[in-house]
mmCIF file of C-alpha atoms in Angstrom:
data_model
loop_
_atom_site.group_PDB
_atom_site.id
_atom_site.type_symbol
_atom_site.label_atom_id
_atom_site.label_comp_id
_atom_site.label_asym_id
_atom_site.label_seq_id
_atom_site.Cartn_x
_atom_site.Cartn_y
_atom_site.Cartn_z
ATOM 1 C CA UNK A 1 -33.977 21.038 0.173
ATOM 2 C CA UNK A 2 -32.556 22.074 -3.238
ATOM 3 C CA UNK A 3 -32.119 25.411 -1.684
ATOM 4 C CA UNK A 4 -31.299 24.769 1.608
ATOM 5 C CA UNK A 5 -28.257 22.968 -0.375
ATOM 6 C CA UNK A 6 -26.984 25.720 -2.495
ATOM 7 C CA UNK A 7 -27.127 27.869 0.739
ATOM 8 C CA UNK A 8 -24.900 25.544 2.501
ATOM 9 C CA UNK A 9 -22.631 24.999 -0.535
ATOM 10 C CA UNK A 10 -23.447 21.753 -1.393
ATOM 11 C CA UNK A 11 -25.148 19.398 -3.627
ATOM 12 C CA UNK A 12 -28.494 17.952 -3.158
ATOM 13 C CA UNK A 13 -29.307 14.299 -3.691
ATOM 14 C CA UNK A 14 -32.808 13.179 -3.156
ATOM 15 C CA UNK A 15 -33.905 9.616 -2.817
ATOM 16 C CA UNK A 16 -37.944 8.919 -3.212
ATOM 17 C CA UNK A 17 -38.419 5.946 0.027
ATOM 18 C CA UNK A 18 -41.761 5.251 -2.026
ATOM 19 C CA UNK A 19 -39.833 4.083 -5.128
ATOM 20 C CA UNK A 20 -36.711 2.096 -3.520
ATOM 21 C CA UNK A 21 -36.239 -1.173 -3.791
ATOM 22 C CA UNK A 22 -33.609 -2.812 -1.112
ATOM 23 C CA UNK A 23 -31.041 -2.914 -3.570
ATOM 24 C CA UNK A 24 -31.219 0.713 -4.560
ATOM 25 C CA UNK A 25 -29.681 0.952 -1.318
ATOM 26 C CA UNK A 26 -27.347 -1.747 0.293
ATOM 27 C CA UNK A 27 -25.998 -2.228 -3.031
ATOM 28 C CA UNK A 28 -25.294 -5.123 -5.419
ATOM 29 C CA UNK A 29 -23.102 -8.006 -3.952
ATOM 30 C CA UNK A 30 -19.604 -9.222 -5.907
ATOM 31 C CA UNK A 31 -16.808 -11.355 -6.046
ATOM 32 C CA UNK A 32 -14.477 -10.181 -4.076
ATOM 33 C CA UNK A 33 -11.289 -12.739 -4.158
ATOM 34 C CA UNK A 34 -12.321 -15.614 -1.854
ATOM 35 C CA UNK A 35 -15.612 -13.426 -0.508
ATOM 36 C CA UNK A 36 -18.051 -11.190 -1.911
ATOM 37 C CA UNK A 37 -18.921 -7.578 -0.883
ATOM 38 C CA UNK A 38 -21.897 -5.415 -1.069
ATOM 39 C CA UNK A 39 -20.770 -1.942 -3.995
ATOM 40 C CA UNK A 40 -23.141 0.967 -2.592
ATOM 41 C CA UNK A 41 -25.399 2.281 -5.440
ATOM 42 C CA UNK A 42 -23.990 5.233 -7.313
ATOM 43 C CA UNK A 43 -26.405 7.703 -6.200
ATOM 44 C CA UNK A 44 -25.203 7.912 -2.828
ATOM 45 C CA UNK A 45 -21.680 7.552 -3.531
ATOM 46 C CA UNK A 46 -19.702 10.925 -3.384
ATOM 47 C CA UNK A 47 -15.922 12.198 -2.237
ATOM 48 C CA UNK A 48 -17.386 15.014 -0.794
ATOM 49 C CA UNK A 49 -20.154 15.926 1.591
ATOM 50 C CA UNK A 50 -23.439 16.376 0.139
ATOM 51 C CA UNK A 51 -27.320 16.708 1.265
ATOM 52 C CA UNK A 52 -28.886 13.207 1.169
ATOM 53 C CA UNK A 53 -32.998 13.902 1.083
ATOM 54 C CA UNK A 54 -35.036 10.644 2.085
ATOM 55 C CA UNK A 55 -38.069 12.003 0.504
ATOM 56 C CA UNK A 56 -41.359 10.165 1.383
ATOM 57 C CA UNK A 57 -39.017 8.429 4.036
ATOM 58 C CA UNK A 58 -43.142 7.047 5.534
ATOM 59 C CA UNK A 59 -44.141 5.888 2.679
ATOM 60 C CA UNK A 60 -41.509 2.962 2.124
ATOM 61 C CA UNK A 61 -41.548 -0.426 2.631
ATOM 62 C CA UNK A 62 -40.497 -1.988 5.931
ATOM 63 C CA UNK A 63 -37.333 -3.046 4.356
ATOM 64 C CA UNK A 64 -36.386 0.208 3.000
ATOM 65 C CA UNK A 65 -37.408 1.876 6.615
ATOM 66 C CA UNK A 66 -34.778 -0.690 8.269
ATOM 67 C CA UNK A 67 -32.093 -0.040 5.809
ATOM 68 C CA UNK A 68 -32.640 3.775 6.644
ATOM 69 C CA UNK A 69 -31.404 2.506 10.550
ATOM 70 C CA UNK A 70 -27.751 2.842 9.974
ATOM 71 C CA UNK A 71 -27.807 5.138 7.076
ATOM 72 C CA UNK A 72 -29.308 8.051 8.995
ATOM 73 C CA UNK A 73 -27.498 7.376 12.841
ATOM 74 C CA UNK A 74 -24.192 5.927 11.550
ATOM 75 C CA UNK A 75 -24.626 7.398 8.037
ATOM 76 C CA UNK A 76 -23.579 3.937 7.067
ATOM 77 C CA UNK A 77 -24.388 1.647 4.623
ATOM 78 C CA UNK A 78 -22.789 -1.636 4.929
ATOM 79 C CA UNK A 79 -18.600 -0.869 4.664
ATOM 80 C CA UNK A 80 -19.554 2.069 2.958
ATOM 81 C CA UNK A 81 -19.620 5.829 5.152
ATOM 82 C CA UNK A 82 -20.875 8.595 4.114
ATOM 83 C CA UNK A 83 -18.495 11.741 3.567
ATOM 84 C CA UNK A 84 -17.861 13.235 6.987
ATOM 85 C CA UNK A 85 -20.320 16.204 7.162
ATOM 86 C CA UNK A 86 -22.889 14.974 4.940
ATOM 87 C CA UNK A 87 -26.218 16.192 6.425
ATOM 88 C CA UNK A 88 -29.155 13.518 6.380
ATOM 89 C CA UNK A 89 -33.070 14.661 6.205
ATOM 90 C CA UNK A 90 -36.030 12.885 6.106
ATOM 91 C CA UNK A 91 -39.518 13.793 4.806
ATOM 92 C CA UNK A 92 -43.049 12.413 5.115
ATOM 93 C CA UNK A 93 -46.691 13.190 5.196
ATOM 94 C CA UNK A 94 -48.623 12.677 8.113
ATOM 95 C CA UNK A 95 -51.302 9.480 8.406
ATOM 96 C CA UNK A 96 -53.876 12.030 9.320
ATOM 97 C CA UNK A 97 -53.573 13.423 6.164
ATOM 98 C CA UNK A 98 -54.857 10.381 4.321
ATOM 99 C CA UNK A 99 -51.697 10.301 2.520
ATOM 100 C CA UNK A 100 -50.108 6.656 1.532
ATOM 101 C CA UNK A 101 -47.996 5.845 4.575
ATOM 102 C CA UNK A 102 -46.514 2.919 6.858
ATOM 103 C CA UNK A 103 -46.171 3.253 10.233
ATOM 104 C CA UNK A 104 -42.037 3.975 11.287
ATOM 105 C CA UNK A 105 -40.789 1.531 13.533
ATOM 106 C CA UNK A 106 -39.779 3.029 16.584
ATOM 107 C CA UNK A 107 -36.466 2.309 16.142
ATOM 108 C CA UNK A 108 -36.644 4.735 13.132
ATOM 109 C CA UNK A 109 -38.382 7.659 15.154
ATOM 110 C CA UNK A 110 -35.852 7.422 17.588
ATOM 111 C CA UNK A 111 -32.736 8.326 15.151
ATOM 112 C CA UNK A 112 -34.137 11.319 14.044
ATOM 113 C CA UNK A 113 -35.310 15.055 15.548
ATOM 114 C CA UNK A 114 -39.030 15.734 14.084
ATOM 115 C CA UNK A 115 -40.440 18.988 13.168
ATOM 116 C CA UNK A 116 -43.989 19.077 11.940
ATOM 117 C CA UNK A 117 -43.678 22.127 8.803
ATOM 118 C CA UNK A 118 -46.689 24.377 8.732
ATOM 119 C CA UNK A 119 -47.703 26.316 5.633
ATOM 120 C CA UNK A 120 -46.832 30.460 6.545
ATOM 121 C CA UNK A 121 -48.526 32.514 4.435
ATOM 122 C CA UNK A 122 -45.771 35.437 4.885
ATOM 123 C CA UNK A 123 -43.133 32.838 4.102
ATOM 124 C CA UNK A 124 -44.713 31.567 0.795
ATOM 125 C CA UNK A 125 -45.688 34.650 -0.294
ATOM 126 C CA UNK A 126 -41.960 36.093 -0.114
ATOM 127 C CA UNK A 127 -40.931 33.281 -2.254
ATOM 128 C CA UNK A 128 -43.476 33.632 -4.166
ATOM 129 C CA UNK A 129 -43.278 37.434 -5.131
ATOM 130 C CA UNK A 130 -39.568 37.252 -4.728
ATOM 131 C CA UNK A 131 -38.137 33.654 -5.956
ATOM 132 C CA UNK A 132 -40.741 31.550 -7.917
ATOM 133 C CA UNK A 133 -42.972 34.182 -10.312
ATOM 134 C CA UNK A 134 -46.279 33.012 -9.226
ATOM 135 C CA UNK A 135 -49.072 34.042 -10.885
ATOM 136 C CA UNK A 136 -49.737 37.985 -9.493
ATOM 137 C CA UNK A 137 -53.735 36.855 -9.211
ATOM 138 C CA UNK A 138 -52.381 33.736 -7.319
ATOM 139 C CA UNK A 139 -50.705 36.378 -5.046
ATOM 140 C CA UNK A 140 -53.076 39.159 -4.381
ATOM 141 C CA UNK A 141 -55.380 36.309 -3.379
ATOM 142 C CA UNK A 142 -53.272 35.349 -0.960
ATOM 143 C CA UNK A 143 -52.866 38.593 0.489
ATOM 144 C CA UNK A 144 -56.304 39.012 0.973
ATOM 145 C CA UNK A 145 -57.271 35.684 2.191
ATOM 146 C CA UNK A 146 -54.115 34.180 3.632
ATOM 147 C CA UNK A 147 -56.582 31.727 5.533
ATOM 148 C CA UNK A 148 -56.526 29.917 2.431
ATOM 149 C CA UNK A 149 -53.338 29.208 1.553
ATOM 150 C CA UNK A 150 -53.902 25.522 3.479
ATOM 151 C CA UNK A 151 -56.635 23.545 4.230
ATOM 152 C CA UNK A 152 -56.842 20.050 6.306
ATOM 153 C CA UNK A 153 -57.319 17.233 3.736
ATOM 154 C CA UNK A 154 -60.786 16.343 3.181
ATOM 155 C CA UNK A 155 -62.399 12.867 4.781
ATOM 156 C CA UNK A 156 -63.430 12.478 1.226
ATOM 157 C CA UNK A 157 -62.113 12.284 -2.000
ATOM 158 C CA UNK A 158 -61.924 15.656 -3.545
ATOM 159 C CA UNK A 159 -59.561 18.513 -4.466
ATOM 160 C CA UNK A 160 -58.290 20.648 -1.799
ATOM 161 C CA UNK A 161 -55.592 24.158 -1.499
ATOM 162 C CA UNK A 162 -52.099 23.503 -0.616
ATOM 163 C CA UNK A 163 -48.988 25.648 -2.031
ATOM 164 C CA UNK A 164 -48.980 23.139 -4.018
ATOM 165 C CA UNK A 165 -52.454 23.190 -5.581
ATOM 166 C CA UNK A 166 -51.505 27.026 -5.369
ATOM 167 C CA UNK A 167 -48.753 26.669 -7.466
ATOM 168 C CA UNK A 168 -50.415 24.950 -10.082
ATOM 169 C CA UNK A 169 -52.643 27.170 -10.581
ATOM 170 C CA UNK A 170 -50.244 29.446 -10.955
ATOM 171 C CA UNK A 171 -48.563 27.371 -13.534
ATOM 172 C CA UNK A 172 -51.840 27.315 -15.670
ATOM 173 C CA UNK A 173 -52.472 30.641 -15.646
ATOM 174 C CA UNK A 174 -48.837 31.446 -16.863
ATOM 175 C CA UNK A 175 -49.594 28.833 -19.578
ATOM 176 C CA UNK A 176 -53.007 29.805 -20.627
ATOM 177 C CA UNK A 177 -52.651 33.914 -20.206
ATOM 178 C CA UNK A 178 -54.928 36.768 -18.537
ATOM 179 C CA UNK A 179 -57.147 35.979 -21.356
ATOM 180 C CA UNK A 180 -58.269 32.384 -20.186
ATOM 181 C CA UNK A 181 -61.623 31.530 -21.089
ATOM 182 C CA UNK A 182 -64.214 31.921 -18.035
ATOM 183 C CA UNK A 183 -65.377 27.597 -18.539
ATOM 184 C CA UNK A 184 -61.257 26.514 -18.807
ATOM 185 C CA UNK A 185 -60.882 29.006 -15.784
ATOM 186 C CA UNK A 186 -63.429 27.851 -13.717
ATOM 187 C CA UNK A 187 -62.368 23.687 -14.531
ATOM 188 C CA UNK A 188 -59.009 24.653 -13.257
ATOM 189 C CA UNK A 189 -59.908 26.444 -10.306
ATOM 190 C CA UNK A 190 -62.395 23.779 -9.123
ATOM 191 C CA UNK A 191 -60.377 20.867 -10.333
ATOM 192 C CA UNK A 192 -57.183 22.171 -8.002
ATOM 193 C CA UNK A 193 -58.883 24.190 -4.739
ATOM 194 C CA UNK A 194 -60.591 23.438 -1.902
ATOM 195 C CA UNK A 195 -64.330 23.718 -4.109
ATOM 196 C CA UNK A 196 -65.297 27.047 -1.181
ATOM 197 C CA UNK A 197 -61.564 28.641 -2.160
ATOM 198 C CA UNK A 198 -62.388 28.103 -5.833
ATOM 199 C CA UNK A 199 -65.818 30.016 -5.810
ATOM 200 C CA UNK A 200 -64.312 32.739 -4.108
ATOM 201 C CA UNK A 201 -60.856 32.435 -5.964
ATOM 202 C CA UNK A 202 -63.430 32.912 -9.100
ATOM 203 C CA UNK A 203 -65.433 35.904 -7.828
ATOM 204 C CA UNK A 204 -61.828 37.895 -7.256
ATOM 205 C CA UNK A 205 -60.779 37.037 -10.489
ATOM 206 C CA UNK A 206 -64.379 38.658 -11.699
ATOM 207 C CA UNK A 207 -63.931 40.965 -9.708
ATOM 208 C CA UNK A 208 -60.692 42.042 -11.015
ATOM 209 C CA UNK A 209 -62.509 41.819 -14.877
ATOM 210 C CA UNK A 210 -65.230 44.145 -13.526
ATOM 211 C CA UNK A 211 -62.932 46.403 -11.598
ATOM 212 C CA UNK A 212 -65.231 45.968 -8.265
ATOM 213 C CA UNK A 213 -62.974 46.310 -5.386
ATOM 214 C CA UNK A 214 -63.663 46.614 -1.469
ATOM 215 C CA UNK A 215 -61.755 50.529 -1.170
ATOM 216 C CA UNK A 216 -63.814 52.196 -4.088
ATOM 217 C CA UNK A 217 -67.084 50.923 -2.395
ATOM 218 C CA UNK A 218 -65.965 51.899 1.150
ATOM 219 C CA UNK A 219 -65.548 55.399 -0.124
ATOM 220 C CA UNK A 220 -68.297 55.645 -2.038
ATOM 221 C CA UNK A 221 -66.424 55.459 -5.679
ATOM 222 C CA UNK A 222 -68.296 51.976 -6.828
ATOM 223 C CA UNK A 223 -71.376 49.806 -5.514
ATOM 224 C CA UNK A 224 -71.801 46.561 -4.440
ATOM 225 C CA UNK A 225 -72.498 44.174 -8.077
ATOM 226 C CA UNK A 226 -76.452 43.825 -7.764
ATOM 227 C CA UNK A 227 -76.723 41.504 -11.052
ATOM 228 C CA UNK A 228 -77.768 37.994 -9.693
ATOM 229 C CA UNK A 229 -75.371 36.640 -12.113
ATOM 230 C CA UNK A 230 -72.877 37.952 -9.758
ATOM 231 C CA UNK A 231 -73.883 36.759 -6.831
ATOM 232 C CA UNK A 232 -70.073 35.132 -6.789
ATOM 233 C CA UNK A 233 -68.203 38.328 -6.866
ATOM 234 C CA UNK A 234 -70.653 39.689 -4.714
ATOM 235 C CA UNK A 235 -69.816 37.147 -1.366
ATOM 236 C CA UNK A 236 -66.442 37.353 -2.327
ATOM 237 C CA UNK A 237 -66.345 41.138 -1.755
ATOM 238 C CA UNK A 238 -68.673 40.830 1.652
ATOM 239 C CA UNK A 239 -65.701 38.182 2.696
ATOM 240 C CA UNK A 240 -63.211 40.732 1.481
ATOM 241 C CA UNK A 241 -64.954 43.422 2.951
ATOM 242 C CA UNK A 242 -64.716 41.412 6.685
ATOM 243 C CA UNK A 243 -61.176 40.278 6.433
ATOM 244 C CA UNK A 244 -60.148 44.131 5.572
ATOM 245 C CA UNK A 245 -62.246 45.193 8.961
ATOM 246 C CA UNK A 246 -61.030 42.711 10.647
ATOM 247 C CA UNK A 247 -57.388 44.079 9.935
ATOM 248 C CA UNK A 248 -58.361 47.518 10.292
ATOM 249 C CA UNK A 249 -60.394 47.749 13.433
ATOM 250 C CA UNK A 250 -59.182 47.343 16.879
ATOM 251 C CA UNK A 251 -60.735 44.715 19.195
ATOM 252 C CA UNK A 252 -60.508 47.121 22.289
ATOM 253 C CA UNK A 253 -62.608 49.987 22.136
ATOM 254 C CA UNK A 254 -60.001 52.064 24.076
ATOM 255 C CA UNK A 255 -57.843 51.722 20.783
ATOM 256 C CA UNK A 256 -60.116 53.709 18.449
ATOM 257 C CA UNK A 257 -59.032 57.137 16.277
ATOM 258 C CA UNK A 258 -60.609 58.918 14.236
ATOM 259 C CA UNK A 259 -59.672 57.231 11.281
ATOM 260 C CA UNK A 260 -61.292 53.912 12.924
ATOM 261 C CA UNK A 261 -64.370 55.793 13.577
ATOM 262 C CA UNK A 262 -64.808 56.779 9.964
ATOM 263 C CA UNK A 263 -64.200 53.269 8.922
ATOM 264 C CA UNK A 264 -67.176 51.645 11.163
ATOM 265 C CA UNK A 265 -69.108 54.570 9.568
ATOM 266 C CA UNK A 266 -68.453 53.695 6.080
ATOM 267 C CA UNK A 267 -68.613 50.037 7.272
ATOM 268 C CA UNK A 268 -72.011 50.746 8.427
ATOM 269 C CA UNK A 269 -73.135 52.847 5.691
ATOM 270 C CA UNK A 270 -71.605 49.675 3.512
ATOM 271 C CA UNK A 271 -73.181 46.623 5.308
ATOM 272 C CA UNK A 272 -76.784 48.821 5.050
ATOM 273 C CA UNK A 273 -76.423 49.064 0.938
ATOM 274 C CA UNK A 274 -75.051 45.581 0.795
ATOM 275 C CA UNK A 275 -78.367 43.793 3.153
ATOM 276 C CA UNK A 276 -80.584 45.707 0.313
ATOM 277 C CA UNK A 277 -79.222 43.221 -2.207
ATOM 278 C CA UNK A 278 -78.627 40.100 -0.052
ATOM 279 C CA UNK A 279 -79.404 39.858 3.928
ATOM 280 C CA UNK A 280 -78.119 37.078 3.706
ATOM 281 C CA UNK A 281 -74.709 37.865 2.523
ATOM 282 C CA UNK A 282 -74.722 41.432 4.524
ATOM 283 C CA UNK A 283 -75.215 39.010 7.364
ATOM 284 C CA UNK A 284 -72.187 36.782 6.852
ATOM 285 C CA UNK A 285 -70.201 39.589 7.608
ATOM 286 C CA UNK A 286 -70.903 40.121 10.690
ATOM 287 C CA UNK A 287 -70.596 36.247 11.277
ATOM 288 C CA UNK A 288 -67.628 34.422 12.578
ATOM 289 C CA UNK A 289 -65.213 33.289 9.883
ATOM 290 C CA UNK A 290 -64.250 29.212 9.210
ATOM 291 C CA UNK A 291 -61.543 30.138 11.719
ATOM 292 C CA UNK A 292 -63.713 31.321 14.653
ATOM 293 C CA UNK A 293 -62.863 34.764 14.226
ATOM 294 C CA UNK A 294 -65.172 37.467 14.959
ATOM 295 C CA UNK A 295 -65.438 41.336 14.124
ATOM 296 C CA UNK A 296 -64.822 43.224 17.269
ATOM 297 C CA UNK A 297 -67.458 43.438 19.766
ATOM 298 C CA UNK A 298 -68.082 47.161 19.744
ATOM 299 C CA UNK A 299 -68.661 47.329 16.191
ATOM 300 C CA UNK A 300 -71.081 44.460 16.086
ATOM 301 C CA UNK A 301 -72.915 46.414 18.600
ATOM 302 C CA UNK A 302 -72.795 49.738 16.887
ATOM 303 C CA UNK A 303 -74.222 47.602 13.496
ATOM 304 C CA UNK A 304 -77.049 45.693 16.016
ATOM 305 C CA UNK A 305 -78.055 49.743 17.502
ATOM 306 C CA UNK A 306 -78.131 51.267 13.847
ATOM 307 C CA UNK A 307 -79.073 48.410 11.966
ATOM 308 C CA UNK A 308 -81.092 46.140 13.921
ATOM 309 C CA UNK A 309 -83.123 44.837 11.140
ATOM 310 C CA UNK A 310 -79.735 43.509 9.799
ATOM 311 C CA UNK A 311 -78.908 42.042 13.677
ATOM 312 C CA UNK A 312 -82.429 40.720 13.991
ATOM 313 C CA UNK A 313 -82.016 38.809 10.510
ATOM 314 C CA UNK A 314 -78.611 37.227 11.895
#
């Protein structure tokens, strides 16, 4: 909202619904000659139009929520108007989320347009390369597993990814340097992720330490880690290994060139070194992701013709 602000050329005032009292709104009443009058609060009291932000606008009282009435249709509150052009926007979380909210009354949801904001992982990570300095280990893992930018709220209590949790991570690892001790490194990671994003968010960052990446061991330049004490880095590069086919290969056959046919060759040649270690693991690839998403059909055929010991396994 801050931003959206400057853009517009104006300033930003934010109000938290969560933390209003009734007064913090309509005002304080006085003595006014021979009646009294309601003096709007400070904070929303300006010459010029401004940006007022109801932050958390679900999350307040009943009281609060009826106040909002005139203040966001009239942009009223009692005798006192808000600048002409003064832009009004609410925010909330969803009760699905299992965030602390009150139903709106309807005559609430009825003043206002509602957009339900999804997390883009092209959006955040242009603001995040370009605008906010997050952390670049927090941003390559991103880029290779935007799928886990977001994830629904657990039914139980426990952490889970968000920008958010994203960004605090970030934070840390600004704080604490590239230097970070593996046991502070893991208590961060599985203190603020989604605990499947943090074991794999920990194999990259091993990964990076050992210099094992996905390209040298598709052409031949590294091999898959075979210590069992890496067993970590080791799924993370099978996962990293399927999202970079499932970006590179076409899902119609007719599509293929060379260079695609040389891929599902290394691929192969790949998935056959990786089942000697783990069949298990070799195996995921070729599985559907959390998402439902599947390697393309041809190749999975190709891998069940050469490697059918592998397909058998699955």
């Amino acid at each position: 909202m801050k931003r959206f602000a400057d853009e517009v050329g104006m300033e930003c005032v934010s109000l938290l619904g969560s933390q209003l009292a009734p007064e913090d709104l309509l005002g304080i009443p006085q003595i006014d000659g021979a009646c009294s009058r309601f003096f709007p609060p400070a904070n929303i009291v300006r010459d010029q139009p401004f940006v007022l932000f109801l932050d958390e606008l679900n999350a307040s009282s009943h009281e609060i929520q009826k106040a909002f009435y005139s203040l966001i249709l009239e942009q009223r509150i009692g005798e006192y108007r808000l600048p002409e052009g003064t832009i009004v926007i609410g925010a909330g979380n969803r009760a699905k989320d299992a965030a602390i909210v009150k139903p709106m009354p309807s005559a609430l949801i009825n003043r206002m347009v509602h957009v339900h904001l999804r997390a883009d992982h092209r959006q955040w990570l242009n603001w995040a390369i370009n605008a906010a300095g997050i952390h670049p280990w927090v941003v390559q893992y991103i880029q290779l597993r935007p799928d886990q930018l977001w994830n629904e709220p657990p039914k139980h209590e426990e952490p889970f990814s968000t920008p958010r949790s994203w960004h605090m991570l970030s934070d840390a690892l600004h704080s604490f340097g590239e230097e970070i001790r593996d046991e502070m490194l893991e208590a961060l990671i599985y203190g603020l992720l989604t605990p499947s994003h943090a074991g794999s968010f920990k194999g990259f960052i091993k990964q990076i330490r050992q210099k094992h990446t996905v390209t040298a061991i598709l052409k031949g330049d590294a091999s898959w880690p075979e210590d069992p004490a890496d067993r970590d880095v080791l799924y993370f590069l099978a996962q990293s290994f399927r999202a970079h086919l499932y970006k590179e290969l076409p899902d119609n056959e007719k599509s293929l060139r060379g260079e695609h046919k040389q891929l599902a060759i290394r691929a192969k040649d790949a998935l056959k070194s990786l089942a000697r270690i783990s069949v298990e693991i070799a195996q995921s690839v070729m599985s559907e992701d959390e998402n439902g998403k599947k390697l393309p059909a041809w190749f999975l055929l190709e891998v069940a013709r050469d490697l059918p010991r592998l397909a058998t396994r699955g």
